[in-house]
PDB file of C-alpha atoms in Angstrom:
ATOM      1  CA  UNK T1438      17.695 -56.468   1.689  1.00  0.00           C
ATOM      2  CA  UNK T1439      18.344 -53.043   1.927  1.00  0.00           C
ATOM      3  CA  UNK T1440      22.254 -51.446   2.402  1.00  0.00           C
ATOM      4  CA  UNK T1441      23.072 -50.397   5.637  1.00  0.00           C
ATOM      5  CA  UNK T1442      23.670 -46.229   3.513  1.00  0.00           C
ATOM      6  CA  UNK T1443      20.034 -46.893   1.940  1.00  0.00           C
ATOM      7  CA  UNK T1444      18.551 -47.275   5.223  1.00  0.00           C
ATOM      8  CA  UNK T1445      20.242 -44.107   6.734  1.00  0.00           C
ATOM      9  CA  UNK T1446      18.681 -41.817   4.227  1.00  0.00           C
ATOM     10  CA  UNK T1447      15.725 -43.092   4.078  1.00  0.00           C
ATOM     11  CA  UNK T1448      15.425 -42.163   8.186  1.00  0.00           C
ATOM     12  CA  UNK T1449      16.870 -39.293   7.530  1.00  0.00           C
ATOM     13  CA  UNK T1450      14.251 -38.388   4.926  1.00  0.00           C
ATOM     14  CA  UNK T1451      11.578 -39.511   7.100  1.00  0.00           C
ATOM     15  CA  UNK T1452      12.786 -37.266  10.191  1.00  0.00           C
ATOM     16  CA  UNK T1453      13.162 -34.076   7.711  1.00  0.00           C
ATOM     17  CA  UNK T1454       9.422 -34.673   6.280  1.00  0.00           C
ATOM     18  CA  UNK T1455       8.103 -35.602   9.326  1.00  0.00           C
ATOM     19  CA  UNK T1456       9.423 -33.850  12.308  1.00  0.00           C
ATOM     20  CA  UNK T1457       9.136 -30.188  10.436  1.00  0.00           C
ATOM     21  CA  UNK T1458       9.386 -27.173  13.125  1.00  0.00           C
ATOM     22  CA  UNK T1459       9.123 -23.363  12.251  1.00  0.00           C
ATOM     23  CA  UNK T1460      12.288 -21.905  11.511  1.00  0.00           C
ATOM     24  CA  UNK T1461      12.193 -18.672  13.391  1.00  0.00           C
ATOM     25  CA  UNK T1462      13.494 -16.706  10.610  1.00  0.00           C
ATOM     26  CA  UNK T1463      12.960 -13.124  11.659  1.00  0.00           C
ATOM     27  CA  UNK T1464      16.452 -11.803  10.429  1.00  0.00           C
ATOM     28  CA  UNK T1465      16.706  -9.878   7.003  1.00  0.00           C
ATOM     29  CA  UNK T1466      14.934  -6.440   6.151  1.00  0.00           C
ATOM     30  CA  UNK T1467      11.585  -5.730   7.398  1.00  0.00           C
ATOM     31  CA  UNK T1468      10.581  -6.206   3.596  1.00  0.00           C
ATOM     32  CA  UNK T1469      11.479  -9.580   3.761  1.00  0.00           C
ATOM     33  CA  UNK T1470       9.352 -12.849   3.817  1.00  0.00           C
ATOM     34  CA  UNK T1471       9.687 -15.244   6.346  1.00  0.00           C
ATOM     35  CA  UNK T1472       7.328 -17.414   7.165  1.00  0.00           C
ATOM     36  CA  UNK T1473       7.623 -18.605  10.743  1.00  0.00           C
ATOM     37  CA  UNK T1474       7.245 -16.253  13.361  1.00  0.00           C
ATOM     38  CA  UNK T1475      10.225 -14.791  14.083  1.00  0.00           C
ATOM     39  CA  UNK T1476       9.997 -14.595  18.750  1.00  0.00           C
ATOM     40  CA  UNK T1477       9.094 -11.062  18.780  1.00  0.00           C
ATOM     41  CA  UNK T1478       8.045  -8.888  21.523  1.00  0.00           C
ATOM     42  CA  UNK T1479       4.523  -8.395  22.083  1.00  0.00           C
ATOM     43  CA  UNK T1480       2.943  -5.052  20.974  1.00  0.00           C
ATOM     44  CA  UNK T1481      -0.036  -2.666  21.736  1.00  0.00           C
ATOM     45  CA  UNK T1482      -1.356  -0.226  19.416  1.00  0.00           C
ATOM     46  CA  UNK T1483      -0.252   2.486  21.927  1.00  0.00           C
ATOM     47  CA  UNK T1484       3.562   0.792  21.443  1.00  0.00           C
ATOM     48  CA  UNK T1485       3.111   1.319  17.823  1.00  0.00           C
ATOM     49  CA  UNK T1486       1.535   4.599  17.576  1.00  0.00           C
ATOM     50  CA  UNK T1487       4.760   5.969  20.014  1.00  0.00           C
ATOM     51  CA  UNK T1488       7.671   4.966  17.178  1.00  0.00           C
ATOM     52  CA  UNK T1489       8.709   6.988  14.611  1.00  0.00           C
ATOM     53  CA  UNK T1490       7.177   6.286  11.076  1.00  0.00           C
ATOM     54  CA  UNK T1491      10.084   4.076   9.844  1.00  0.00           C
ATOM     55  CA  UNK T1492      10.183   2.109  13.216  1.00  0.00           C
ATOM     56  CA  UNK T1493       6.700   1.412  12.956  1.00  0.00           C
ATOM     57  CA  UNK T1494       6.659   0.426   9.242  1.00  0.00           C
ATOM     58  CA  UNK T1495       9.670  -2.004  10.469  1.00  0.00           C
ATOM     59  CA  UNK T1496       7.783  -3.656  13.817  1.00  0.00           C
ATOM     60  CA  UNK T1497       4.359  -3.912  11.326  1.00  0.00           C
ATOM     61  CA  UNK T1498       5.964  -5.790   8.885  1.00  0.00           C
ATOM     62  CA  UNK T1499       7.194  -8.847  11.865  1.00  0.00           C
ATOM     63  CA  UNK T1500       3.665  -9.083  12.898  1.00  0.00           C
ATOM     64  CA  UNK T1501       2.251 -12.143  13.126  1.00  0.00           C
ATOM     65  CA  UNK T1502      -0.878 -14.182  14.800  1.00  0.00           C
ATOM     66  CA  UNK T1503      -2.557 -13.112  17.571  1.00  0.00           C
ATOM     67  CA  UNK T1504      -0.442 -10.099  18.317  1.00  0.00           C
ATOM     68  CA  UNK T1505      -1.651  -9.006  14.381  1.00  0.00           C
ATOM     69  CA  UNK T1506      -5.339  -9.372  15.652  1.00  0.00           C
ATOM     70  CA  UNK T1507      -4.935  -8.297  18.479  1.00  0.00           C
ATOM     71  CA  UNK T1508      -3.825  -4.369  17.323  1.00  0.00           C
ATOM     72  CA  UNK T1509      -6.251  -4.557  14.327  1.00  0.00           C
ATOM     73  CA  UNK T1510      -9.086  -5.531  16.938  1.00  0.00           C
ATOM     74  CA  UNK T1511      -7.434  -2.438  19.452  1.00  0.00           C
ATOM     75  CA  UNK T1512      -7.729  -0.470  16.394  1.00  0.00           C
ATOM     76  CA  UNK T1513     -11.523  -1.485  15.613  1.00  0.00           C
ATOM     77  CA  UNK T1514     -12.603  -0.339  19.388  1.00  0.00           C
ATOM     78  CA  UNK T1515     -11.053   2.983  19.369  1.00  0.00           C
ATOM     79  CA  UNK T1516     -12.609   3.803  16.155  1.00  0.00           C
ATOM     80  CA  UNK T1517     -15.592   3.045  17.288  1.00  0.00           C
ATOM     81  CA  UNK T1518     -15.152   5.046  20.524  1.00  0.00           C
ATOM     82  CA  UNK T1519     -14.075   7.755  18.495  1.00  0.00           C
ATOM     83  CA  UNK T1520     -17.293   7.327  16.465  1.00  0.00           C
ATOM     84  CA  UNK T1521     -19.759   7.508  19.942  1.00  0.00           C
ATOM     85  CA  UNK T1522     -17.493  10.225  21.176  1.00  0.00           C
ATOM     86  CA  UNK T1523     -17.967  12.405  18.242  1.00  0.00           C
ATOM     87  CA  UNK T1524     -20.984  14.674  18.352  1.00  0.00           C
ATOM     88  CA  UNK T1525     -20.112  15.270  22.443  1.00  0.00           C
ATOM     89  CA  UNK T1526     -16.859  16.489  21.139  1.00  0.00           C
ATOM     90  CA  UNK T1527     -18.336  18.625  18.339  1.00  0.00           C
ATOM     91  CA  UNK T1528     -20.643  20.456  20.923  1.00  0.00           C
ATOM     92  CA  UNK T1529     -17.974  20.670  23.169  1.00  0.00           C
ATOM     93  CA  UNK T1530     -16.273  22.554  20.813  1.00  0.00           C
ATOM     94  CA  UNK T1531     -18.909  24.875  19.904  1.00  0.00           C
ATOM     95  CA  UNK T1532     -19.760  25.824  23.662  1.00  0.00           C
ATOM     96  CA  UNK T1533     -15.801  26.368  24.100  1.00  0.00           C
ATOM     97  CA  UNK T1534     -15.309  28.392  20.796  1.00  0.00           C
ATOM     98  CA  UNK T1535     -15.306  31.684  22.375  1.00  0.00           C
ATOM     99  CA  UNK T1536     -13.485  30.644  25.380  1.00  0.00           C
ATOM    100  CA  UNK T1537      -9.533  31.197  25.758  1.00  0.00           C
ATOM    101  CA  UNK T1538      -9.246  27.305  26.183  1.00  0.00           C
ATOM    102  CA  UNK T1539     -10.392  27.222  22.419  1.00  0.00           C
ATOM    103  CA  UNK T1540      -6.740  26.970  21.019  1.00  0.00           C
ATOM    104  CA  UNK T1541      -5.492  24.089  23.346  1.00  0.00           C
ATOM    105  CA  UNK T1542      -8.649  22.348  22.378  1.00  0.00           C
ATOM    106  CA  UNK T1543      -7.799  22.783  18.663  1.00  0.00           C
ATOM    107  CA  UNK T1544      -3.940  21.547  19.605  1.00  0.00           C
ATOM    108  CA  UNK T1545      -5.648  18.224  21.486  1.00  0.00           C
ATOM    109  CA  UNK T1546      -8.172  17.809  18.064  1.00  0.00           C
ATOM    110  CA  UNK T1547      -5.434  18.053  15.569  1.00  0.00           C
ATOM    111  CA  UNK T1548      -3.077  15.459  17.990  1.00  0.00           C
ATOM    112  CA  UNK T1549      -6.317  13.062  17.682  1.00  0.00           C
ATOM    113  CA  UNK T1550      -6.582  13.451  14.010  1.00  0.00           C
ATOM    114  CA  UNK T1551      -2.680  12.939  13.648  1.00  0.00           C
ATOM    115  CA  UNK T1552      -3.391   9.937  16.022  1.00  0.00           C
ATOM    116  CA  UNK T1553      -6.221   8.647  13.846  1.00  0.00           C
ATOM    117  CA  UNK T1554      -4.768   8.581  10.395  1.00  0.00           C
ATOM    118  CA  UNK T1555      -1.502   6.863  11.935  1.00  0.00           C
ATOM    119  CA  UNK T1556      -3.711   4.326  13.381  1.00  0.00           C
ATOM    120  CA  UNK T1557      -5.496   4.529   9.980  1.00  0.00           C
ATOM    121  CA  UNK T1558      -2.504   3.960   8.416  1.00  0.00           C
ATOM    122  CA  UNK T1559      -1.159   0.916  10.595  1.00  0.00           C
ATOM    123  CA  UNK T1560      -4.456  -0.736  10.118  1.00  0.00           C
ATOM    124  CA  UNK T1561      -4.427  -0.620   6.425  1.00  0.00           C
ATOM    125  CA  UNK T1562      -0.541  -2.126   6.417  1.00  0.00           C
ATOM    126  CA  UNK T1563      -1.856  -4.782   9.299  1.00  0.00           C
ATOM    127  CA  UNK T1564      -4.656  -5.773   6.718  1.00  0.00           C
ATOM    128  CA  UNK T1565      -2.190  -6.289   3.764  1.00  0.00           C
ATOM    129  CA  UNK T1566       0.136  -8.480   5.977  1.00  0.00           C
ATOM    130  CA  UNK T1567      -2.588 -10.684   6.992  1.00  0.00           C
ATOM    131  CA  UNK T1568      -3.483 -10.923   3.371  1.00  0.00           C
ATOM    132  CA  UNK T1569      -0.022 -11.971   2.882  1.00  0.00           C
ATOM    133  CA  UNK T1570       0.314 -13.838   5.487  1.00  0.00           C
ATOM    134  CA  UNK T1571      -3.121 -16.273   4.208  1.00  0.00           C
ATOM    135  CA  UNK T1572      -1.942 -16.255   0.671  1.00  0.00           C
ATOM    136  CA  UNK T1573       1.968 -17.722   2.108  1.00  0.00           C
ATOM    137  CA  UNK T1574      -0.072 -20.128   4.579  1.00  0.00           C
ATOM    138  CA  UNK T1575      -1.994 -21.495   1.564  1.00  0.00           C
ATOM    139  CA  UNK T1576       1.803 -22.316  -0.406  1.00  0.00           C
ATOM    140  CA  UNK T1577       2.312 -25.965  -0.711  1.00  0.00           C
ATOM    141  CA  UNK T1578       5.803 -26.462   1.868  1.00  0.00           C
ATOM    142  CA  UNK T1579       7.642 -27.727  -1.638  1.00  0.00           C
ATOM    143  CA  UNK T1580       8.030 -23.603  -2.167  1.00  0.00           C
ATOM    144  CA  UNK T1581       9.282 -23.206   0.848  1.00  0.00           C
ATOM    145  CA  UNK T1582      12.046 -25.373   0.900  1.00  0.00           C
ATOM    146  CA  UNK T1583      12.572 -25.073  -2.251  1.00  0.00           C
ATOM    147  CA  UNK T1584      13.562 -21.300  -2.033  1.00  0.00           C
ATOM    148  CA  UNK T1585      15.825 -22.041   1.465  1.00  0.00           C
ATOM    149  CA  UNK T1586      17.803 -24.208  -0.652  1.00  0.00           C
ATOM    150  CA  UNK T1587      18.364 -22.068  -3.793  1.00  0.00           C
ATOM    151  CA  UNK T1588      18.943 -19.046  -1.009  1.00  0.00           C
ATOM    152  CA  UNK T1589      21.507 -21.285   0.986  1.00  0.00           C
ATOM    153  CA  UNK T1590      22.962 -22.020  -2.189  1.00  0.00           C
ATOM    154  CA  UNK T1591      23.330 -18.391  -3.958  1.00  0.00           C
ATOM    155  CA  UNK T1592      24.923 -17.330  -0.426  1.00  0.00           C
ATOM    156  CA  UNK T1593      27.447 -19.936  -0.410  1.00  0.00           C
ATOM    157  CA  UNK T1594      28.285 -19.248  -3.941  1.00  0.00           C
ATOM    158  CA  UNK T1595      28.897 -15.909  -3.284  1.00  0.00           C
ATOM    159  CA  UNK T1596      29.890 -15.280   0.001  1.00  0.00           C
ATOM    160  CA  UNK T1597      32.839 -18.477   0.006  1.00  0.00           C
ATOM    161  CA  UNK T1598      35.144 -16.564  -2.324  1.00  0.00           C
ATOM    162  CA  UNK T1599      34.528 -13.202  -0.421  1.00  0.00           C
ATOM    163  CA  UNK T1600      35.350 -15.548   3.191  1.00  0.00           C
ATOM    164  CA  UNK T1601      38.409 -16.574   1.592  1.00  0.00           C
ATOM    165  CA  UNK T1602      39.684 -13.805  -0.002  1.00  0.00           C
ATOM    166  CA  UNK T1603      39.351 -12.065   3.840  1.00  0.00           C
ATOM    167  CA  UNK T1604      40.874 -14.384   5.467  1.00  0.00           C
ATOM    168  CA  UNK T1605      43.953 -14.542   3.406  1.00  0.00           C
ATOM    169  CA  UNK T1606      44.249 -10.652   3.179  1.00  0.00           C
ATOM    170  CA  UNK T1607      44.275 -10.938   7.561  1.00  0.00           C
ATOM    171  CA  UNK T1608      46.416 -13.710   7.227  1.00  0.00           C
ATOM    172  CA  UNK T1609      48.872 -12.039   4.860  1.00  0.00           C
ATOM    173  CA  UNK T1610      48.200  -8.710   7.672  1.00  0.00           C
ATOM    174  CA  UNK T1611      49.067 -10.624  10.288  1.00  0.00           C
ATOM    175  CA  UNK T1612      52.593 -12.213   9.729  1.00  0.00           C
ATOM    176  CA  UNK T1613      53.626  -8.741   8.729  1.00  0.00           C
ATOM    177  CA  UNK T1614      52.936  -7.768  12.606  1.00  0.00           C
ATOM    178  CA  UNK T1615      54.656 -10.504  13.357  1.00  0.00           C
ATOM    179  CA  UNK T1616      57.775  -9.293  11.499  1.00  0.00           C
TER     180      UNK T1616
END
């Protein structure tokens, strides 16, 4: 017969291994790997292409899922609008090249270009998260909780002295007030 302490753990065991949810980690810098989705708002490529450069590096890096395909598919259909659209803008340009309406044209072309490469450029960072992301997916879980509980660890080890060490200096601060 089994003690009453041996049975405990061994359903608590069984409800940690078995009843596993995502974490919704999505705290920490945007260099940092979590791997649940964090609840995140969802984004369109026009969303991303309106923040600033580190913004946007920030918001690519908590990308996840369908909102990740989602902007890299957004970002495959204007491409290829901007491929069909090409030669009618070249000739455009040509018949307007002498007109006075030549150097807003030019202004509009180099805002497209600027708006290409930064969709360029999103694309290429969406494509290395994804990669990421698959490589992560294809851990074994053991890694996973392995590194929350040497993280949990290290921070308790460090931060508990610090947490003491503060409270005692406020504590010391605040019977001198009361003096």
């Amino acid at each position: 017969a089994m003690s009453r302490r041996a049975m405990l753990g061994l359903g608590a065991a069984a409800l940690l291994v078995g009843n596993t949810k995502p974490a919704e980690a999505g705290f920490g810098s945007a260099g940092g790997m979590a791997i649940s989705p964090p609840p995140v708002k969802k984004l369109s490529l026009d969303d991303l292409l309106q923040l600033g450069k580190d913004k946007r590096d920030q918001r690519t890096g908590s990308l996840f899922g369908n909102n990740l395909d989602n902007i890299l598919n957004q970002i495959e259909k204007k491409q290829t609008q901007n491929q069909e659209t090409l030669p009618e803008f070249n000739k455009l340009i040509e018949q307007l090249r002498e007109d006075a309406m030549y150097a807003k044209l030019e202004e509009k072309v180099k805002q497209r270009n600027a708006e290409l490469a930064a969709q360029k450029e999103i694309k290429r960072q969406l494509k290395a998260r994804q990669e990421l992301l698959d490589r992560l997916g294809k851990q074994p879980q053991w890694i996973s909780y392995g590194a929350a509980f040497f993280a949990s660890i290290s921070s308790t080890l460090v931060m508990h002295p610090v947490d003491t060490l503060k409270v005692r200096l406020m504590g010391k601060q605040g019977q001198k007030d009361l003096e």
